[in-house]
mmCIF file of C-alpha atoms and ligand atoms in Angstrom:
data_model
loop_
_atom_site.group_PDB
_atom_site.id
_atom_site.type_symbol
_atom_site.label_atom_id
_atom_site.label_comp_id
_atom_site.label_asym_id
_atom_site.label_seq_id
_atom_site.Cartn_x
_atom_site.Cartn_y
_atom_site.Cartn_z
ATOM 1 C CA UNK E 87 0.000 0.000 0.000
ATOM 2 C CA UNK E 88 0.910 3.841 -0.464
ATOM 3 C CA UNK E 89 2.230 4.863 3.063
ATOM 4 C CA UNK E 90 5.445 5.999 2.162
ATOM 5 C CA UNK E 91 5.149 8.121 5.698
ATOM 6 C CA UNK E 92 3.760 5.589 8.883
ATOM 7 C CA UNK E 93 2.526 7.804 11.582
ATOM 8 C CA UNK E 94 1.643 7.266 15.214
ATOM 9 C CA UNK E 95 -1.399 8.388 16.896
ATOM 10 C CA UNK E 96 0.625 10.978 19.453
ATOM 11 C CA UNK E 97 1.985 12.887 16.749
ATOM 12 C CA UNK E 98 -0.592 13.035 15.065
ATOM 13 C CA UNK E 99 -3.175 13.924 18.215
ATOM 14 C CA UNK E 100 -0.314 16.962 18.344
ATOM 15 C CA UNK E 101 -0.749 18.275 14.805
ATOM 16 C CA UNK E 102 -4.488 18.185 14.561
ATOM 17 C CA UNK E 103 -4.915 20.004 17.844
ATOM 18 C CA UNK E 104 -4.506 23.509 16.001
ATOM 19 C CA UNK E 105 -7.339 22.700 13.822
ATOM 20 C CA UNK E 106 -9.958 23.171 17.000
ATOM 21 C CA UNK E 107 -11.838 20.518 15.537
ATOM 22 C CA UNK E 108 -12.161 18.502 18.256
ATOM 23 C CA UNK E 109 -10.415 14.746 19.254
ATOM 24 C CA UNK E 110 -9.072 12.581 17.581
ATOM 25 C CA UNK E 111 -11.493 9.359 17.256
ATOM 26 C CA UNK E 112 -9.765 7.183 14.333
ATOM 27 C CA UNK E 113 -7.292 7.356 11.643
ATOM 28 C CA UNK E 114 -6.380 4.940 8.687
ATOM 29 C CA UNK E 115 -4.096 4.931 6.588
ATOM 30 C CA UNK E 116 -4.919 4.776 2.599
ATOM 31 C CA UNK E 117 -3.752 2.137 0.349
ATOM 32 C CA UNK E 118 -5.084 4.021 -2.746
ATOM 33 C CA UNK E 119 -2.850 6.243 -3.941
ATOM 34 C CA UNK E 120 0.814 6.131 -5.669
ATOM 35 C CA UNK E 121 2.155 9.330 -4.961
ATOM 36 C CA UNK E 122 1.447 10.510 -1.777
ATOM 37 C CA UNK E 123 0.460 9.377 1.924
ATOM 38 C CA UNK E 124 -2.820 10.187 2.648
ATOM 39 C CA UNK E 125 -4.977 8.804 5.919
ATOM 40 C CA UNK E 126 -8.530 9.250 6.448
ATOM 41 C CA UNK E 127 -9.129 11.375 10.034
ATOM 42 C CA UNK E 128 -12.067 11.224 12.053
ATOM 43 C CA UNK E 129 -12.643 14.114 14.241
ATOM 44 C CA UNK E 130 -15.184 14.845 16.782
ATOM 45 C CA UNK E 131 -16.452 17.795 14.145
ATOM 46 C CA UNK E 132 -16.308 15.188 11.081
ATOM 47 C CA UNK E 133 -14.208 13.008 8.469
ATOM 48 C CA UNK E 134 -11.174 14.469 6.675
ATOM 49 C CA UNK E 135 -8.349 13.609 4.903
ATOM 50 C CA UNK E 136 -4.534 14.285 5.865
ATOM 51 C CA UNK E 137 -2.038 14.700 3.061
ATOM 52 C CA UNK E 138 1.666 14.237 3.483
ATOM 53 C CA UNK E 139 3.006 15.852 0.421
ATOM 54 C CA UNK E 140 5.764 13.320 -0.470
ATOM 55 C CA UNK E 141 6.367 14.518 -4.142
ATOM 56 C CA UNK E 142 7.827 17.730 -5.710
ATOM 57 C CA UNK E 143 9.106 20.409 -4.413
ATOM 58 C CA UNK E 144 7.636 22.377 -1.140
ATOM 59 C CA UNK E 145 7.353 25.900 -2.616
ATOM 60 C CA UNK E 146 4.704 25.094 -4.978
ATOM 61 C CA UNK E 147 2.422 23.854 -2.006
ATOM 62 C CA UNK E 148 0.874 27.643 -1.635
ATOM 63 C CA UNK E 149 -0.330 27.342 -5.719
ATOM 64 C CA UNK E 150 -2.303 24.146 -4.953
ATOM 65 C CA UNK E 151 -4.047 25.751 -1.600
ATOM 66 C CA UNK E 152 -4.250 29.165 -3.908
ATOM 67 C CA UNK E 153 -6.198 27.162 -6.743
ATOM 68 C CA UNK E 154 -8.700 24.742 -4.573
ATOM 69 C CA UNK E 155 -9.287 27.908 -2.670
ATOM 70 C CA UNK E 156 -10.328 29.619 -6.253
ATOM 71 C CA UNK E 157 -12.149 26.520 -7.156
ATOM 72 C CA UNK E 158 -13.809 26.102 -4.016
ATOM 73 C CA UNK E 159 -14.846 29.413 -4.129
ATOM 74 C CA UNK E 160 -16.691 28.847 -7.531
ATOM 75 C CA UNK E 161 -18.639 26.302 -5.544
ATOM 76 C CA UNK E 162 -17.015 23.515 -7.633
ATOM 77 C CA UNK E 163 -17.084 20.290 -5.586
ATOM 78 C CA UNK E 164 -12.943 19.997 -4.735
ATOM 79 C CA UNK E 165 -11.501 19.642 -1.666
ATOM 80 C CA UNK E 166 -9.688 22.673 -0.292
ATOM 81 C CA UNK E 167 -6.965 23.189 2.502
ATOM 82 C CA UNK E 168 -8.188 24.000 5.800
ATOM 83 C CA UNK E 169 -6.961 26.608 8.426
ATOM 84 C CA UNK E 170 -5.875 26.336 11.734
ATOM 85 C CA UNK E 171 -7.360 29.131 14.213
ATOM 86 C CA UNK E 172 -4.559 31.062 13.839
ATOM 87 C CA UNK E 173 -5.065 31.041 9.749
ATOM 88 C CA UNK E 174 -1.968 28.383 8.274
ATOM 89 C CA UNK E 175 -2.974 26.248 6.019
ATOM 90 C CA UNK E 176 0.131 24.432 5.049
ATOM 91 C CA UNK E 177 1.842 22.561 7.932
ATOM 92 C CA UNK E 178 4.257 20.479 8.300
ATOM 93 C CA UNK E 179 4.280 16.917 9.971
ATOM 94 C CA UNK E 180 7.039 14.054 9.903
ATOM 95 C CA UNK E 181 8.948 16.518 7.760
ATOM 96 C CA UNK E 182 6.921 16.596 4.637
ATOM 97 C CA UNK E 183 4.614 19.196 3.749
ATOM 98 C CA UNK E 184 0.949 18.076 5.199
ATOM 99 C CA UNK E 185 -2.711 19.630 4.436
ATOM 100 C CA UNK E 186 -6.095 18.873 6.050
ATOM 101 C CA UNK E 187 -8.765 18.801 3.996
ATOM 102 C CA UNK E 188 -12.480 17.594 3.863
ATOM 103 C CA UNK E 189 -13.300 14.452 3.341
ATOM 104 C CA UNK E 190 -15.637 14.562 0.346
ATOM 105 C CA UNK E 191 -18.415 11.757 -0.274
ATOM 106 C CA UNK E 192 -18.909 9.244 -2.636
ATOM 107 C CA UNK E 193 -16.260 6.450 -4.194
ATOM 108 C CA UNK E 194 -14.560 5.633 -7.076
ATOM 109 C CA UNK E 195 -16.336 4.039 -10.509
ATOM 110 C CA UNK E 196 -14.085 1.499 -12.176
ATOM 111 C CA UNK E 197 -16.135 1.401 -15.164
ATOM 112 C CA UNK E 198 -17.361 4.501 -16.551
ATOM 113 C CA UNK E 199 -20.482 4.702 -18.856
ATOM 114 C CA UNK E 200 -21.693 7.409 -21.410
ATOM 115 C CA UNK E 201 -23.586 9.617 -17.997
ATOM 116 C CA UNK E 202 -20.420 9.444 -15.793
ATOM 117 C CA UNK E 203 -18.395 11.354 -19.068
ATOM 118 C CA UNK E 204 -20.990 13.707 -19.784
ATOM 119 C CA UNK E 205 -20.403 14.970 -16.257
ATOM 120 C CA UNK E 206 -16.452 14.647 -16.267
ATOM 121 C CA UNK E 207 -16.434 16.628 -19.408
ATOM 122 C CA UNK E 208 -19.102 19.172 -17.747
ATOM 123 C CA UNK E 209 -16.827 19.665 -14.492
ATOM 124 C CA UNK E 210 -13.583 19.837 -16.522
ATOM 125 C CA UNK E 211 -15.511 22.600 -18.412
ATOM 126 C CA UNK E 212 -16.689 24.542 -15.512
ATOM 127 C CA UNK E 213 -12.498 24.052 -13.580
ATOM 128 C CA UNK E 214 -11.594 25.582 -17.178
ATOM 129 C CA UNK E 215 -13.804 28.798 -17.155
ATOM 130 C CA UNK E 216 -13.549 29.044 -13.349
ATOM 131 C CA UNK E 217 -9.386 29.887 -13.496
ATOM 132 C CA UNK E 218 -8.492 30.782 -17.527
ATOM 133 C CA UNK E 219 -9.215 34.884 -17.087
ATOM 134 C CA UNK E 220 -7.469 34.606 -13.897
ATOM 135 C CA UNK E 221 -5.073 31.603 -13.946
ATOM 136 C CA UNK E 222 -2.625 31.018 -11.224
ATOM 137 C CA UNK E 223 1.239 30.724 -13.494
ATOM 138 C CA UNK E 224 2.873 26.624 -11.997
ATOM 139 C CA UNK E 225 4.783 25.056 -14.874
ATOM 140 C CA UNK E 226 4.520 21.928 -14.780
ATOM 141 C CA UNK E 227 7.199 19.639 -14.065
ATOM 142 C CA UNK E 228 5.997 17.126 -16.252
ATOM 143 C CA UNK E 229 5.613 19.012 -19.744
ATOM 144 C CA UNK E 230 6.787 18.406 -23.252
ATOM 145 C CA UNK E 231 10.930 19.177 -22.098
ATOM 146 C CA UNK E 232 10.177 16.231 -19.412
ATOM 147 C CA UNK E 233 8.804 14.232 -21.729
ATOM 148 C CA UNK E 234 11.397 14.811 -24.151
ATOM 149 C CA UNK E 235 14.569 14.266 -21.760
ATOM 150 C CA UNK E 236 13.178 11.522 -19.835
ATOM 151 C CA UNK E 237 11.594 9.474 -23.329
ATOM 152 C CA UNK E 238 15.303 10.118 -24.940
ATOM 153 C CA UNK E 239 17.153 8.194 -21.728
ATOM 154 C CA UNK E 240 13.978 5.295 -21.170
ATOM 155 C CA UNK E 241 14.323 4.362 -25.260
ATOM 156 C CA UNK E 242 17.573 1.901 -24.620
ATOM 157 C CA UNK E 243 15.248 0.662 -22.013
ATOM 158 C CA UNK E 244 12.487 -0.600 -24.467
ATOM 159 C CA UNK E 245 11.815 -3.426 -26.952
ATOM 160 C CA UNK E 246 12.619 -3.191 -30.739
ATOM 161 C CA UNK E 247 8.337 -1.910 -31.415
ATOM 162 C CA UNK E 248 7.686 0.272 -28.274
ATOM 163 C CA UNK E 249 11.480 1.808 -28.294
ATOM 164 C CA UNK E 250 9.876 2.944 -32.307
ATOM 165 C CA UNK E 251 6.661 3.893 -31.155
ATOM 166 C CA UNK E 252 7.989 6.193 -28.720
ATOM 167 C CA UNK E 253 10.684 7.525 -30.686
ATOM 168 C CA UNK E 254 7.905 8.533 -33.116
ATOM 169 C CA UNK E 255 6.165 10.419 -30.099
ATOM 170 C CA UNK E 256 9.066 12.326 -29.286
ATOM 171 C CA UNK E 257 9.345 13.153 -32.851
ATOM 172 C CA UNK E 258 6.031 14.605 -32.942
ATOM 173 C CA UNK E 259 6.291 16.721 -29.895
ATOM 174 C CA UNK E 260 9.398 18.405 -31.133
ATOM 175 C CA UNK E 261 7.727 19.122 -34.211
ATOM 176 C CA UNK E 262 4.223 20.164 -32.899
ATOM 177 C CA UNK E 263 5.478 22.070 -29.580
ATOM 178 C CA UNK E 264 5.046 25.755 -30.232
ATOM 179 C CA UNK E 265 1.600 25.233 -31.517
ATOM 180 C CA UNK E 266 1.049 22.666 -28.465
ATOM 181 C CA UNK E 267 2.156 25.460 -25.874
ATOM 182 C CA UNK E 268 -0.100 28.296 -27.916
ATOM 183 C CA UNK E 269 -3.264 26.385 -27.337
ATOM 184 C CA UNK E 270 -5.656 28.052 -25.155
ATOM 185 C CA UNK E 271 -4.664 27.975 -21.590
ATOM 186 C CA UNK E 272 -5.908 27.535 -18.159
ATOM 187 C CA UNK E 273 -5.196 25.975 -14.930
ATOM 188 C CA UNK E 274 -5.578 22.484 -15.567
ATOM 189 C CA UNK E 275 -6.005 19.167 -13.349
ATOM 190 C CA UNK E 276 -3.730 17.373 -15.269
ATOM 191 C CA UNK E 277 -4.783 14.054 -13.548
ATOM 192 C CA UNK E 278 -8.249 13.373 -13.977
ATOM 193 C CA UNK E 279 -8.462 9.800 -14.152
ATOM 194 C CA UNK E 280 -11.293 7.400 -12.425
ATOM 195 C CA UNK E 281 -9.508 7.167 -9.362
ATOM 196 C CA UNK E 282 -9.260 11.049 -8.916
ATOM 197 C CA UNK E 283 -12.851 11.631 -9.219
ATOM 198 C CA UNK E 284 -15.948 10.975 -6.657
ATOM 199 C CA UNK E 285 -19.546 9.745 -7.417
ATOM 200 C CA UNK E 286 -22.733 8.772 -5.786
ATOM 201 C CA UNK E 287 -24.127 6.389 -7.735
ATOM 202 C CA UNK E 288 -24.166 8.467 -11.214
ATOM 203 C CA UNK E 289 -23.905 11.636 -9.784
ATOM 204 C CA UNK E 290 -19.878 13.686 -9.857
ATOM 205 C CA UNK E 291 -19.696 14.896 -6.325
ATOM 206 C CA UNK E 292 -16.101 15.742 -6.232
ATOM 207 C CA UNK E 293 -12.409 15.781 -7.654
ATOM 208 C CA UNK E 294 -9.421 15.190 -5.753
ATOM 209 C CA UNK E 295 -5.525 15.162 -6.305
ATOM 210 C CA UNK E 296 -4.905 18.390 -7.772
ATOM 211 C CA UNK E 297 -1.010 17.812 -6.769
ATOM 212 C CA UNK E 298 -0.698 17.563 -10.385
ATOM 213 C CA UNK E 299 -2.685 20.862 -11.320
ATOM 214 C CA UNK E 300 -0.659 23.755 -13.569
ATOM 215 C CA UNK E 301 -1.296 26.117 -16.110
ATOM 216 C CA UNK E 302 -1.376 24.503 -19.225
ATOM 217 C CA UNK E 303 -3.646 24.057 -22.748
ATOM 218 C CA UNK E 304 -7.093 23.378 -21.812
ATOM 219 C CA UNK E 305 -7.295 21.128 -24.682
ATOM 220 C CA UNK E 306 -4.608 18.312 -22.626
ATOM 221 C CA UNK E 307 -6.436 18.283 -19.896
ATOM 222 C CA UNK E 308 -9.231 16.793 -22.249
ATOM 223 C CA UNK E 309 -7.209 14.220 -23.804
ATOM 224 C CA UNK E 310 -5.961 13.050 -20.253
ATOM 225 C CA UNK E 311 -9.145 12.844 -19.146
ATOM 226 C CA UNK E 312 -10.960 11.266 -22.064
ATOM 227 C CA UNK E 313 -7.887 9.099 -22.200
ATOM 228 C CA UNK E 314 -8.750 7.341 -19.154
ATOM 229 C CA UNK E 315 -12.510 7.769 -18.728
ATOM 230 C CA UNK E 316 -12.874 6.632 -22.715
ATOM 231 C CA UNK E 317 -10.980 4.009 -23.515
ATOM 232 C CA UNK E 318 -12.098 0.347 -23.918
ATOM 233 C CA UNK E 319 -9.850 -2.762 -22.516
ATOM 234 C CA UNK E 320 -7.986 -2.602 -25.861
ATOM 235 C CA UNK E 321 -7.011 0.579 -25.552
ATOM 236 C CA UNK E 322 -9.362 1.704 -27.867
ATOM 237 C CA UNK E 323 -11.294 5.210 -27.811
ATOM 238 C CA UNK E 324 -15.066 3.999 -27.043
ATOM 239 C CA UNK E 325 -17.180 6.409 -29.239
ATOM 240 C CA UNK E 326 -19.951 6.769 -26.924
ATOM 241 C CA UNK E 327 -18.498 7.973 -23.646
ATOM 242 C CA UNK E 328 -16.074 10.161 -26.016
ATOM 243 C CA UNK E 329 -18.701 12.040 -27.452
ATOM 244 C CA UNK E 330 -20.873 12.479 -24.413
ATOM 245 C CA UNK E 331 -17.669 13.783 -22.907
ATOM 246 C CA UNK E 332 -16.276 15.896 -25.206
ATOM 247 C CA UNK E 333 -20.078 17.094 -26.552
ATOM 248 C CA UNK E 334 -20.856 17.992 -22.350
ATOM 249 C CA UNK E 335 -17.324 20.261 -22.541
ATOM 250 C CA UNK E 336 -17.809 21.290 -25.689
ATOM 251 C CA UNK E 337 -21.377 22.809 -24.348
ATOM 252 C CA UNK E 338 -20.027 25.550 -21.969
ATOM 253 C CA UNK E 339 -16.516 25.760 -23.422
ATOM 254 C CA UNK E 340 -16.680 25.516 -27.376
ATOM 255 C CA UNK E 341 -13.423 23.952 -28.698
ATOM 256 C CA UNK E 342 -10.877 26.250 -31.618
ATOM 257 C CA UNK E 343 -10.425 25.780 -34.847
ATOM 258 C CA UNK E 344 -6.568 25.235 -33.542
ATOM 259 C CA UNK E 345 -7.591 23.151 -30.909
ATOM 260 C CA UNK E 346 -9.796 20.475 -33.544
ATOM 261 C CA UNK E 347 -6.562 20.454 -35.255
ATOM 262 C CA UNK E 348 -4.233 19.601 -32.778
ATOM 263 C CA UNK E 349 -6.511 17.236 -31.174
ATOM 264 C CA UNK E 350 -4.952 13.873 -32.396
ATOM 265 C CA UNK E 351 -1.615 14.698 -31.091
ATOM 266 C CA UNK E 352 -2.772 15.628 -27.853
ATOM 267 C CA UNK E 353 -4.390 12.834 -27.202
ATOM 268 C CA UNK E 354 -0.875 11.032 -27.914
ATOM 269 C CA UNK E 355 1.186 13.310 -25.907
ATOM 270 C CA UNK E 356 -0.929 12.385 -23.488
ATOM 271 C CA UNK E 357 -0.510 9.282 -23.652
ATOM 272 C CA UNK E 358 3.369 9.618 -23.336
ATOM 273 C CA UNK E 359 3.081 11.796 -20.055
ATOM 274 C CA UNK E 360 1.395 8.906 -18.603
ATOM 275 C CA UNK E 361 3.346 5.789 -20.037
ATOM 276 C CA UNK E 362 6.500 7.647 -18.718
ATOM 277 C CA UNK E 363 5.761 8.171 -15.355
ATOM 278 C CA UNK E 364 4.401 4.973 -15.112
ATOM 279 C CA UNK E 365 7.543 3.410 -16.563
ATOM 280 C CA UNK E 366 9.909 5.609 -13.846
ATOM 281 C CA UNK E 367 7.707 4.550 -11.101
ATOM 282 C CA UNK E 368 7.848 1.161 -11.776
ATOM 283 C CA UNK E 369 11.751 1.446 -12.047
ATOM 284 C CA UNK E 370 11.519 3.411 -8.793
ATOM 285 C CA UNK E 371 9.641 1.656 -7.003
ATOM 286 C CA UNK E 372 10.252 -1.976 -8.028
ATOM 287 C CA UNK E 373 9.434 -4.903 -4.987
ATOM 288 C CA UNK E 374 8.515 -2.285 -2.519
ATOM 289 C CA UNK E 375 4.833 -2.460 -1.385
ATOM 290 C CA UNK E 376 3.698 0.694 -3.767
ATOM 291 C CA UNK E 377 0.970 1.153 -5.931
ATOM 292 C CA UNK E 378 2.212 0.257 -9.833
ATOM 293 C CA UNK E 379 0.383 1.477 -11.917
ATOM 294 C CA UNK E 380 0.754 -0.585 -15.397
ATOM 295 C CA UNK E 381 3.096 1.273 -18.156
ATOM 296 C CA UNK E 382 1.359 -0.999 -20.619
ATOM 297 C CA UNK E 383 -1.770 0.469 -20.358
ATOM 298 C CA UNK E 384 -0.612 3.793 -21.899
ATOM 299 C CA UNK E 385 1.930 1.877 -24.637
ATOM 300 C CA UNK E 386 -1.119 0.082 -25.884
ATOM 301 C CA UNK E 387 -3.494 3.210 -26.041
ATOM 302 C CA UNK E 388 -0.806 5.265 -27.682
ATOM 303 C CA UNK E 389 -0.676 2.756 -30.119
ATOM 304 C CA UNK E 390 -4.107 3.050 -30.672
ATOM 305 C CA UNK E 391 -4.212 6.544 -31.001
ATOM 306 C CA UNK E 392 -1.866 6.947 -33.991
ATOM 307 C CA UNK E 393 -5.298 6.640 -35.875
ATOM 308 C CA UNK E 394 -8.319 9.086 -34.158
ATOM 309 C CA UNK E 395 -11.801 8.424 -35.115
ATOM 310 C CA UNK E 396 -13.382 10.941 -32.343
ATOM 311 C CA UNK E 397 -13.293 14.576 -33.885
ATOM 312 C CA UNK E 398 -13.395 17.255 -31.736
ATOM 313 C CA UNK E 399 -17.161 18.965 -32.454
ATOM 314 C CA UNK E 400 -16.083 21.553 -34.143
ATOM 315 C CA UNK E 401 -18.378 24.227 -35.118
ATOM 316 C CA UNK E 402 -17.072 26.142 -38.077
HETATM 317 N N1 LIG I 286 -10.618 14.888 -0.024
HETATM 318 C C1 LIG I 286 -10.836 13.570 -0.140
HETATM 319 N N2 LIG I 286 -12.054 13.049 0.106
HETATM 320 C C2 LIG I 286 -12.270 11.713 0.053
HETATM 321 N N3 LIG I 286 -11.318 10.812 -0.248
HETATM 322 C C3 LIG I 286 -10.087 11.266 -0.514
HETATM 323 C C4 LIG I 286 -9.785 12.660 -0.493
HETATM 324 N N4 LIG I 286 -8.468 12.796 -0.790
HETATM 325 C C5 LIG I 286 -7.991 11.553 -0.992
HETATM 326 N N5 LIG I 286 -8.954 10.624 -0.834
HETATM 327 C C6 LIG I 286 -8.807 9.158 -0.946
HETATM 328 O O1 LIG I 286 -7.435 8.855 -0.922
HETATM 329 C C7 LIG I 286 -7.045 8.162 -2.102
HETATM 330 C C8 LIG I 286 -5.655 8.590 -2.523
HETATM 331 O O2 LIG I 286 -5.636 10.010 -2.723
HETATM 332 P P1 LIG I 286 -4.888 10.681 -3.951
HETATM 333 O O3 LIG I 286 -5.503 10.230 -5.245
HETATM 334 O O4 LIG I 286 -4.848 12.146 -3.677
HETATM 335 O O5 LIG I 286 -3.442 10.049 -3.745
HETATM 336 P P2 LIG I 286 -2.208 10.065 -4.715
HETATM 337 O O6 LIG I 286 -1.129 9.234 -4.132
HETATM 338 O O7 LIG I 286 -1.860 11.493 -5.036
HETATM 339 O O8 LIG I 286 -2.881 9.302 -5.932
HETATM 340 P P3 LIG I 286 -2.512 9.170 -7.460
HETATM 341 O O9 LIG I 286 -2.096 7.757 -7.642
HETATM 342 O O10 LIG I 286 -3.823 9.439 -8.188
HETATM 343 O O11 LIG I 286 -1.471 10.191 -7.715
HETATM 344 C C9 LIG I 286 -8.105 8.491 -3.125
HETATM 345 O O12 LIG I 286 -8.239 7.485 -4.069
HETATM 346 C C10 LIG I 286 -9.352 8.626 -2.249
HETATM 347 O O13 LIG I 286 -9.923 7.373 -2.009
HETATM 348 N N1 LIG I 287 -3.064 8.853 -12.589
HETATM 349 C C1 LIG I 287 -1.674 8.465 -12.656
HETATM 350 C C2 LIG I 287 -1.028 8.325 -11.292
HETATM 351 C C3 LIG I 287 -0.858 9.618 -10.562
HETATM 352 O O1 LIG I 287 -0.292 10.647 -11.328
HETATM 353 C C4 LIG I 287 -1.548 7.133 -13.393
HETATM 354 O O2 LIG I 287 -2.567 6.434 -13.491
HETATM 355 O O3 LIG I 287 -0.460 6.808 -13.840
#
């Protein structure tokens, strides 16, 4: 499981205490997860979730509590760091950066249907409009130069067909970057995948993990999205929950003529964000008791995706 921090009830008695939220009744750790430690925390005043921060660097905590603060402030349904009473929100606790937050209802779906996209693409929509006239600047550290440097040293790592497929991908990102990084912009999850999302029976009550938010083209956050929420056990892009997705974003945030164009190779790039990190963590993390997410999964669907059938709707 994802505990990469164990802690003990005393210490942790010591850093709720601020909170004023009354004592401590139970704590768990959670197995779900593969980049930071997180523990569910029950309170005399309710449920909650503590995050140890156990990735990236600490002085970009105060842009994720800036943007759930914006976000929960548009009354969209994300969690959001709370205060102590004497007003800090970002603490500290077995040396790694640590937020409370709320604990927000409803579970995970495995498998998605055509309603559960509809209201992924609506939500994505709404995080768009809610930040892109006033979007908070965090490059991410897991753009197109990432991709680039880390693809160029994992290619000796990879078979004869997946070391060309990849190649090809790098290719394309060199060639298509400066219209990539003109796209319309916003701050962007850039991690909105099944397991980062909350519903009650068919109804979206929530996102979570925004430890991979930035600024960024609207237009990837799609593809990452649709990439997971969208695509069949082949790897295939199931036309259905596509188009409700993309048809329920395209509704309050019309797509570009530039953005229809570049679609394809967004939904590629996206695929090589994902097949990368995978690929490092399982490196990393090999025979420790981590969550591993598979690398396949993201070779197969970038395979898949060097045809695209789904147009962006498009209105000329
Ligand atoms: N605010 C919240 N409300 C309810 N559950 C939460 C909340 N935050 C986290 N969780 C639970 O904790 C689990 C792990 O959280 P999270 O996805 O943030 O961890 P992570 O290590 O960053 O995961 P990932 O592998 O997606 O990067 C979630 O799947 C969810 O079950
Ligand atoms: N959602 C990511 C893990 C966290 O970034 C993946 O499935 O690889």
């Amino acid at each position: 499981m994802s505990v990469f921090t164990p802690l003990a009830r005393p210490e942790l008695e010591t850093f709720l205490a601020p909170y004023g939220l009354g004592r401590l009744l139970d704590f768990q750790g959670i197995a779900a997860g593969s980049e930071n430690t997180n523990f569910f925390i029950s309170l005399e005043q309710g449920e909650f979730v503590l995050t140890l921060v156990e990735r990236g660097p600490v002085q970009e905590m105060p842009f994720f509590i800036e943007l759930l603060d914006v976000l929960h402030n548009a009354n969209l349904p994300v969690p959001y760091a709370l205060r102590t009473t004497d007003g800090i929100a970002l603490r500290e606790l077995a040396g790694k950066p640590a937020l409370l937050q709320p604990r927000l209802a409803g579970k995970h779906i495995k498998v998605a249907n055509a309603q559960h996209c509809a209201q992924v693409g609506e939500l994505l929509a709404h995080l768009h409009l809610a930040t892109k006239d006033q979007m908070i600047k965090r490059k991410t550290d897991r753009g197109l130069d990432w991709m680039l440097e880390e693809g160029t040293q994992l290619l000796s790592h990879l078979g004869d067909d997946s070391r060309q497929l990849l190649q090809r991908a790098l290719d394309e990102i060199i060639e298509q970057k400066a219209k990539i990084l003109a796209l319309p912009r916003a701050n962007i999850h850039a991690d909105l995948f099944r397991d980062n999302a909350m519903f009650e029976g068919t109804h979206l009550t929530g996102l979570i993990d925004f430890y991979n938010a930035c600024s960024g083209p609207m237009l990837y956050d799609v593809a990452i999205a649709l990439n997971d929420w969208c695509s069949d056990d082949d790897g295939l892009i199931d036309g259905p929950r596509a188009r409700a997705l993309l048809g329920a974003y395209a509704a309050l945030r019309p797509f570009s003529a530039a953005e229809a164009e570049l679609w394809p190779t967004l939904l590629r790039v996206a695929c090589v964000r994902f097949w990368l990190s995978r690929l490092i963590a399982a490196e990393s993390f090999a025979g420790q008791d981590v969550l591993i997410h598979d690398p396949m999964e993201f070779e197969q669907r970038l395979a898949q995706r060097q045809q695209v059938s789904t147009p962006l709707p498009f209105a000329l």
